[in-house]
Amino acid sequence: MSVSTPPHDAAWRRALRLHRANRDTVFKLVVVAGLMFGFGYAMVPMYRHICAALGINVLTLGEQKVPGAVGERRNTQVDLSRTVTIEFDANARGPWDFKPEVRSVRVHPGELTTVVYEFRNRQDRTMAAQAIPSYAPKQATSHFTKLECFCFAEHKLQPGESKRWPVTFVIDPRLPKDVRTITLSYTFFEVGGRVPAVPGGSV
């Protein structure tokens, strides 16, 4: 004759099994979350080591050379074996002042460089204007990369207003060896007026 299990005893066992299953699930979730956190924390140094081993340049904006910065990093793609002279020109075709703060700089190919242009509206009215860049020699055009430039957009200036605009650029290390000097020229024209011819180069 078999002895039946009391209903309350069966319910207690089901509750116990459910409690153990829930406890095991929570434990597994905690382990998975811990592993995911550890993997995410280790990804950055792992990525840097892999890139360093493969010779991949991982220069970011935060790692770019900033004068006076602590722990400066050097872009390993800079060609220190040669320098290129970059000359700056400005054509002010209108009632305004327009000029670079420096006339030339010497840079290594691959080196990030920033120069500043100054502009002042000498008119007694608001004007909208934009700049057209050109390069000499022409074969340097495809090797001159501007990362920031006032020529990317149209600007509105109030009567007598002055502006200082940066140009951040880098010269491709694949620039032909015989090119030792590049001239970057800007022609500033008033939007809505006659567009002047670009001086001696291509946009």
PDB file of C-alpha atoms in Angstrom:
ATOM      1  CA  MET A   1       0.000   0.000   0.000  1.00  0.00           C
ATOM      2  CA  SER A   2       1.569   3.308  -1.102  1.00  0.00           C
ATOM      3  CA  VAL A   3       1.678   6.378   1.098  1.00  0.00           C
ATOM      4  CA  SER A   4       0.585   9.558  -0.668  1.00  0.00           C
ATOM      5  CA  THR A   5       2.528  12.803  -0.175  1.00  0.00           C
ATOM      6  CA  PRO A   6       0.536  15.437   1.696  1.00  0.00           C
ATOM      7  CA  PRO A   7      -0.476  18.360  -0.570  1.00  0.00           C
ATOM      8  CA  HIS A   8       1.306  20.893   1.613  1.00  0.00           C
ATOM      9  CA  ASP A   9       4.552  18.860   1.413  1.00  0.00           C
ATOM     10  CA  ALA A  10       4.430  18.779  -2.430  1.00  0.00           C
ATOM     11  CA  ALA A  11       3.833  22.525  -2.556  1.00  0.00           C
ATOM     12  CA  TRP A  12       6.767  23.107  -0.212  1.00  0.00           C
ATOM     13  CA  ARG A  13       9.049  21.041  -2.447  1.00  0.00           C
ATOM     14  CA  ARG A  14       7.921  22.918  -5.565  1.00  0.00           C
ATOM     15  CA  ALA A  15       8.603  26.211  -3.806  1.00  0.00           C
ATOM     16  CA  LEU A  16      12.040  24.977  -2.755  1.00  0.00           C
ATOM     17  CA  ARG A  17      12.909  23.923  -6.341  1.00  0.00           C
ATOM     18  CA  LEU A  18      11.695  27.311  -7.650  1.00  0.00           C
ATOM     19  CA  HIS A  19      13.777  29.142  -5.041  1.00  0.00           C
ATOM     20  CA  ARG A  20      16.895  27.175  -6.003  1.00  0.00           C
ATOM     21  CA  ALA A  21      16.274  27.824  -9.731  1.00  0.00           C
ATOM     22  CA  ASN A  22      15.866  31.538  -9.077  1.00  0.00           C
ATOM     23  CA  ARG A  23      19.038  31.614  -6.983  1.00  0.00           C
ATOM     24  CA  ASP A  24      21.017  29.832  -9.716  1.00  0.00           C
ATOM     25  CA  THR A  25      19.673  32.257 -12.363  1.00  0.00           C
ATOM     26  CA  VAL A  26      20.635  35.304 -10.285  1.00  0.00           C
ATOM     27  CA  PHE A  27      24.121  33.872  -9.707  1.00  0.00           C
ATOM     28  CA  LYS A  28      24.606  33.268 -13.437  1.00  0.00           C
ATOM     29  CA  LEU A  29      23.441  36.794 -14.279  1.00  0.00           C
ATOM     30  CA  VAL A  30      25.868  38.276 -11.747  1.00  0.00           C
ATOM     31  CA  VAL A  31      28.742  36.247 -13.224  1.00  0.00           C
ATOM     32  CA  VAL A  32      27.837  37.296 -16.783  1.00  0.00           C
ATOM     33  CA  ALA A  33      27.557  40.966 -15.758  1.00  0.00           C
ATOM     34  CA  GLY A  34      30.934  40.777 -14.012  1.00  0.00           C
ATOM     35  CA  LEU A  35      32.567  39.202 -17.058  1.00  0.00           C
ATOM     36  CA  MET A  36      31.059  41.830 -19.361  1.00  0.00           C
ATOM     37  CA  PHE A  37      32.273  44.663 -17.134  1.00  0.00           C
ATOM     38  CA  GLY A  38      35.776  43.187 -16.964  1.00  0.00           C
ATOM     39  CA  PHE A  39      35.888  42.697 -20.738  1.00  0.00           C
ATOM     40  CA  GLY A  40      34.746  46.276 -21.358  1.00  0.00           C
ATOM     41  CA  TYR A  41      37.357  47.620 -18.920  1.00  0.00           C
ATOM     42  CA  ALA A  42      40.109  45.601 -20.612  1.00  0.00           C
ATOM     43  CA  MET A  43      39.131  46.488 -24.184  1.00  0.00           C
ATOM     44  CA  VAL A  44      41.005  49.830 -24.311  1.00  0.00           C
ATOM     45  CA  PRO A  45      44.444  48.536 -23.228  1.00  0.00           C
ATOM     46  CA  MET A  46      43.933  45.393 -25.331  1.00  0.00           C
ATOM     47  CA  TYR A  47      43.083  47.545 -28.370  1.00  0.00           C
ATOM     48  CA  ARG A  48      46.146  49.729 -27.825  1.00  0.00           C
ATOM     49  CA  HIS A  49      48.460  46.734 -27.501  1.00  0.00           C
ATOM     50  CA  ILE A  50      47.035  45.111 -30.625  1.00  0.00           C
ATOM     51  CA  CYS A  51      47.361  48.347 -32.634  1.00  0.00           C
ATOM     52  CA  ALA A  52      50.900  48.872 -31.367  1.00  0.00           C
ATOM     53  CA  ALA A  53      51.856  45.310 -32.311  1.00  0.00           C
ATOM     54  CA  LEU A  54      50.383  45.730 -35.798  1.00  0.00           C
ATOM     55  CA  GLY A  55      51.877  49.179 -36.298  1.00  0.00           C
ATOM     56  CA  ILE A  56      48.484  50.897 -36.633  1.00  0.00           C
ATOM     57  CA  ASN A  57      48.391  54.587 -35.809  1.00  0.00           C
ATOM     58  CA  VAL A  58      45.785  55.182 -33.075  1.00  0.00           C
ATOM     59  CA  LEU A  59      46.291  58.921 -32.718  1.00  0.00           C
ATOM     60  CA  THR A  60      43.098  60.543 -31.439  1.00  0.00           C
ATOM     61  CA  LEU A  61      42.192  64.178 -30.802  1.00  0.00           C
ATOM     62  CA  GLY A  62      43.056  63.712 -27.164  1.00  0.00           C
ATOM     63  CA  GLU A  63      46.483  62.319 -28.058  1.00  0.00           C
ATOM     64  CA  GLN A  64      47.489  65.007 -30.517  1.00  0.00           C
ATOM     65  CA  LYS A  65      50.470  67.096 -29.549  1.00  0.00           C
ATOM     66  CA  VAL A  66      49.357  70.135 -27.584  1.00  0.00           C
ATOM     67  CA  PRO A  67      52.088  72.581 -26.497  1.00  0.00           C
ATOM     68  CA  GLY A  68      52.653  72.315 -22.766  1.00  0.00           C
ATOM     69  CA  ALA A  69      50.578  69.173 -22.374  1.00  0.00           C
ATOM     70  CA  VAL A  70      51.703  66.534 -19.913  1.00  0.00           C
ATOM     71  CA  GLY A  71      52.701  63.200 -21.394  1.00  0.00           C
ATOM     72  CA  GLU A  72      52.705  64.336 -25.041  1.00  0.00           C
ATOM     73  CA  ARG A  73      52.394  61.610 -27.657  1.00  0.00           C
ATOM     74  CA  ARG A  74      54.112  61.781 -31.001  1.00  0.00           C
ATOM     75  CA  ASN A  75      52.360  60.799 -34.209  1.00  0.00           C
ATOM     76  CA  THR A  76      54.457  57.920 -35.497  1.00  0.00           C
ATOM     77  CA  GLN A  77      53.391  58.698 -39.069  1.00  0.00           C
ATOM     78  CA  VAL A  78      55.289  62.016 -39.124  1.00  0.00           C
ATOM     79  CA  ASP A  79      58.145  61.964 -41.629  1.00  0.00           C
ATOM     80  CA  LEU A  80      60.976  63.531 -39.614  1.00  0.00           C
ATOM     81  CA  SER A  81      63.462  62.997 -42.423  1.00  0.00           C
ATOM     82  CA  ARG A  82      62.312  66.102 -44.345  1.00  0.00           C
ATOM     83  CA  THR A  83      60.524  69.412 -43.992  1.00  0.00           C
ATOM     84  CA  VAL A  84      58.210  71.313 -46.315  1.00  0.00           C
ATOM     85  CA  THR A  85      57.797  75.090 -46.323  1.00  0.00           C
ATOM     86  CA  ILE A  86      54.154  76.177 -46.353  1.00  0.00           C
ATOM     87  CA  GLU A  87      53.602  79.752 -47.537  1.00  0.00           C
ATOM     88  CA  PHE A  88      50.341  81.585 -46.817  1.00  0.00           C
ATOM     89  CA  ASP A  89      48.771  84.181 -49.065  1.00  0.00           C
ATOM     90  CA  ALA A  90      45.587  86.247 -48.807  1.00  0.00           C
ATOM     91  CA  ASN A  91      43.797  88.174 -51.540  1.00  0.00           C
ATOM     92  CA  ALA A  92      41.577  90.956 -50.203  1.00  0.00           C
ATOM     93  CA  ARG A  93      39.372  91.831 -53.169  1.00  0.00           C
ATOM     94  CA  GLY A  94      37.042  94.280 -51.522  1.00  0.00           C
ATOM     95  CA  PRO A  95      36.672  96.791 -48.674  1.00  0.00           C
ATOM     96  CA  TRP A  96      38.060  94.522 -45.979  1.00  0.00           C
ATOM     97  CA  ASP A  97      41.356  93.505 -44.391  1.00  0.00           C
ATOM     98  CA  PHE A  98      42.434  89.894 -44.798  1.00  0.00           C
ATOM     99  CA  LYS A  99      45.836  88.408 -43.962  1.00  0.00           C
ATOM    100  CA  PRO A 100      47.583  85.435 -42.307  1.00  0.00           C
ATOM    101  CA  GLU A 101      49.239  85.965 -38.931  1.00  0.00           C
ATOM    102  CA  VAL A 102      52.399  84.293 -40.273  1.00  0.00           C
ATOM    103  CA  ARG A 103      53.663  84.247 -43.818  1.00  0.00           C
ATOM    104  CA  SER A 104      55.202  80.773 -43.731  1.00  0.00           C
ATOM    105  CA  VAL A 105      55.930  77.750 -41.549  1.00  0.00           C
ATOM    106  CA  ARG A 106      58.173  74.726 -41.928  1.00  0.00           C
ATOM    107  CA  VAL A 107      56.491  71.399 -41.190  1.00  0.00           C
ATOM    108  CA  HIS A 108      57.238  67.701 -41.377  1.00  0.00           C
ATOM    109  CA  PRO A 109      54.872  65.681 -43.608  1.00  0.00           C
ATOM    110  CA  GLY A 110      52.277  64.069 -41.353  1.00  0.00           C
ATOM    111  CA  GLU A 111      52.606  66.784 -38.708  1.00  0.00           C
ATOM    112  CA  LEU A 112      49.402  68.471 -37.541  1.00  0.00           C
ATOM    113  CA  THR A 113      49.736  72.253 -37.895  1.00  0.00           C
ATOM    114  CA  THR A 114      47.455  75.206 -37.161  1.00  0.00           C
ATOM    115  CA  VAL A 115      47.788  78.766 -38.463  1.00  0.00           C
ATOM    116  CA  VAL A 116      45.440  81.736 -38.090  1.00  0.00           C
ATOM    117  CA  TYR A 117      44.018  84.202 -40.603  1.00  0.00           C
ATOM    118  CA  GLU A 118      42.715  87.642 -39.618  1.00  0.00           C
ATOM    119  CA  PHE A 119      39.739  89.362 -41.217  1.00  0.00           C
ATOM    120  CA  ARG A 120      38.099  92.750 -40.639  1.00  0.00           C
ATOM    121  CA  ASN A 121      35.027  94.170 -42.328  1.00  0.00           C
ATOM    122  CA  ARG A 122      35.830  97.845 -43.048  1.00  0.00           C
ATOM    123  CA  GLN A 123      32.363  98.555 -44.405  1.00  0.00           C
ATOM    124  CA  ASP A 124      29.533 100.344 -42.590  1.00  0.00           C
ATOM    125  CA  ARG A 125      27.168  97.480 -43.383  1.00  0.00           C
ATOM    126  CA  THR A 126      26.828  93.781 -42.639  1.00  0.00           C
ATOM    127  CA  MET A 127      28.395  91.475 -45.183  1.00  0.00           C
ATOM    128  CA  ALA A 128      28.293  87.740 -45.968  1.00  0.00           C
ATOM    129  CA  ALA A 129      31.542  86.357 -47.321  1.00  0.00           C
ATOM    130  CA  GLN A 130      33.380  83.146 -48.102  1.00  0.00           C
ATOM    131  CA  ALA A 131      36.926  82.160 -49.025  1.00  0.00           C
ATOM    132  CA  ILE A 132      38.197  80.127 -51.989  1.00  0.00           C
ATOM    133  CA  PRO A 133      41.469  78.228 -51.407  1.00  0.00           C
ATOM    134  CA  SER A 134      44.053  77.403 -54.041  1.00  0.00           C
ATOM    135  CA  TYR A 135      47.392  75.607 -53.987  1.00  0.00           C
ATOM    136  CA  ALA A 136      50.702  75.843 -55.775  1.00  0.00           C
ATOM    137  CA  PRO A 137      52.156  73.701 -57.162  1.00  0.00           C
ATOM    138  CA  LYS A 138      48.996  71.984 -58.378  1.00  0.00           C
ATOM    139  CA  GLN A 139      50.310  68.466 -57.673  1.00  0.00           C
ATOM    140  CA  ALA A 140      50.349  69.351 -53.966  1.00  0.00           C
ATOM    141  CA  THR A 141      46.557  69.811 -53.892  1.00  0.00           C
ATOM    142  CA  SER A 142      45.726  66.150 -53.264  1.00  0.00           C
ATOM    143  CA  HIS A 143      48.365  65.968 -50.502  1.00  0.00           C
ATOM    144  CA  PHE A 144      47.153  69.010 -48.564  1.00  0.00           C
ATOM    145  CA  THR A 145      44.416  67.983 -46.103  1.00  0.00           C
ATOM    146  CA  LYS A 146      42.588  70.658 -44.111  1.00  0.00           C
ATOM    147  CA  LEU A 147      40.919  69.338 -40.949  1.00  0.00           C
ATOM    148  CA  GLU A 148      39.524  72.727 -39.945  1.00  0.00           C
ATOM    149  CA  CYS A 149      39.129  75.768 -42.174  1.00  0.00           C
ATOM    150  CA  PHE A 150      37.033  78.926 -42.336  1.00  0.00           C
ATOM    151  CA  CYS A 151      36.689  78.240 -46.068  1.00  0.00           C
ATOM    152  CA  PHE A 152      34.281  75.393 -45.305  1.00  0.00           C
ATOM    153  CA  ALA A 153      31.418  77.794 -44.623  1.00  0.00           C
ATOM    154  CA  GLU A 154      29.976  81.222 -45.361  1.00  0.00           C
ATOM    155  CA  HIS A 155      30.494  83.901 -42.705  1.00  0.00           C
ATOM    156  CA  LYS A 156      28.486  86.973 -41.761  1.00  0.00           C
ATOM    157  CA  LEU A 157      30.324  89.968 -40.304  1.00  0.00           C
ATOM    158  CA  GLN A 158      28.873  93.110 -38.787  1.00  0.00           C
ATOM    159  CA  PRO A 159      30.187  96.600 -39.709  1.00  0.00           C
ATOM    160  CA  GLY A 160      33.742  96.952 -38.400  1.00  0.00           C
ATOM    161  CA  GLU A 161      33.748  93.397 -36.984  1.00  0.00           C
ATOM    162  CA  SER A 162      37.056  91.502 -36.810  1.00  0.00           C
ATOM    163  CA  LYS A 163      37.564  87.749 -36.796  1.00  0.00           C
ATOM    164  CA  ARG A 164      40.465  85.344 -36.284  1.00  0.00           C
ATOM    165  CA  TRP A 165      40.014  82.013 -38.030  1.00  0.00           C
ATOM    166  CA  PRO A 166      42.224  78.907 -37.636  1.00  0.00           C
ATOM    167  CA  VAL A 167      43.310  76.600 -40.430  1.00  0.00           C
ATOM    168  CA  THR A 168      44.391  73.167 -39.229  1.00  0.00           C
ATOM    169  CA  PHE A 169      46.082  70.988 -41.823  1.00  0.00           C
ATOM    170  CA  VAL A 170      48.420  68.092 -42.425  1.00  0.00           C
ATOM    171  CA  ILE A 171      50.663  67.322 -45.393  1.00  0.00           C
ATOM    172  CA  ASP A 172      50.420  63.741 -46.633  1.00  0.00           C
ATOM    173  CA  PRO A 173      53.788  61.972 -46.193  1.00  0.00           C
ATOM    174  CA  ARG A 174      53.293  60.645 -49.748  1.00  0.00           C
ATOM    175  CA  LEU A 175      53.918  64.154 -51.079  1.00  0.00           C
ATOM    176  CA  PRO A 176      56.504  63.862 -53.890  1.00  0.00           C
ATOM    177  CA  LYS A 177      60.053  64.367 -52.601  1.00  0.00           C
ATOM    178  CA  ASP A 178      60.763  67.142 -55.095  1.00  0.00           C
ATOM    179  CA  VAL A 179      57.993  69.344 -53.649  1.00  0.00           C
ATOM    180  CA  ARG A 180      59.682  71.404 -50.947  1.00  0.00           C
ATOM    181  CA  THR A 181      57.403  74.456 -50.908  1.00  0.00           C
ATOM    182  CA  ILE A 182      53.594  74.704 -51.019  1.00  0.00           C
ATOM    183  CA  THR A 183      51.666  77.958 -51.229  1.00  0.00           C
ATOM    184  CA  LEU A 184      48.178  78.045 -49.728  1.00  0.00           C
ATOM    185  CA  SER A 185      46.288  81.042 -51.055  1.00  0.00           C
ATOM    186  CA  TYR A 186      42.831  82.310 -50.131  1.00  0.00           C
ATOM    187  CA  THR A 187      40.647  84.738 -52.029  1.00  0.00           C
ATOM    188  CA  PHE A 188      37.897  86.200 -49.855  1.00  0.00           C
ATOM    189  CA  PHE A 189      34.826  87.388 -51.723  1.00  0.00           C
ATOM    190  CA  GLU A 190      31.465  88.811 -50.731  1.00  0.00           C
ATOM    191  CA  VAL A 191      28.624  86.347 -51.253  1.00  0.00           C
ATOM    192  CA  GLY A 192      26.120  87.756 -53.724  1.00  0.00           C
ATOM    193  CA  GLY A 193      28.737  89.794 -55.522  1.00  0.00           C
ATOM    194  CA  ARG A 194      30.922  88.844 -58.444  1.00  0.00           C
ATOM    195  CA  VAL A 195      33.121  85.876 -57.587  1.00  0.00           C
ATOM    196  CA  PRO A 196      36.772  86.735 -58.357  1.00  0.00           C
ATOM    197  CA  ALA A 197      38.976  84.348 -60.277  1.00  0.00           C
ATOM    198  CA  VAL A 198      40.913  81.876 -58.151  1.00  0.00           C
ATOM    199  CA  PRO A 199      44.609  82.929 -58.175  1.00  0.00           C
ATOM    200  CA  GLY A 200      47.024  80.470 -59.788  1.00  0.00           C
ATOM    201  CA  GLY A 201      45.726  77.122 -58.535  1.00  0.00           C
ATOM    202  CA  SER A 202      42.770  74.817 -58.239  1.00  0.00           C
ATOM    203  CA  VAL A 203      40.175  74.690 -55.519  1.00  0.00           C
TER     204      VAL A 203
END
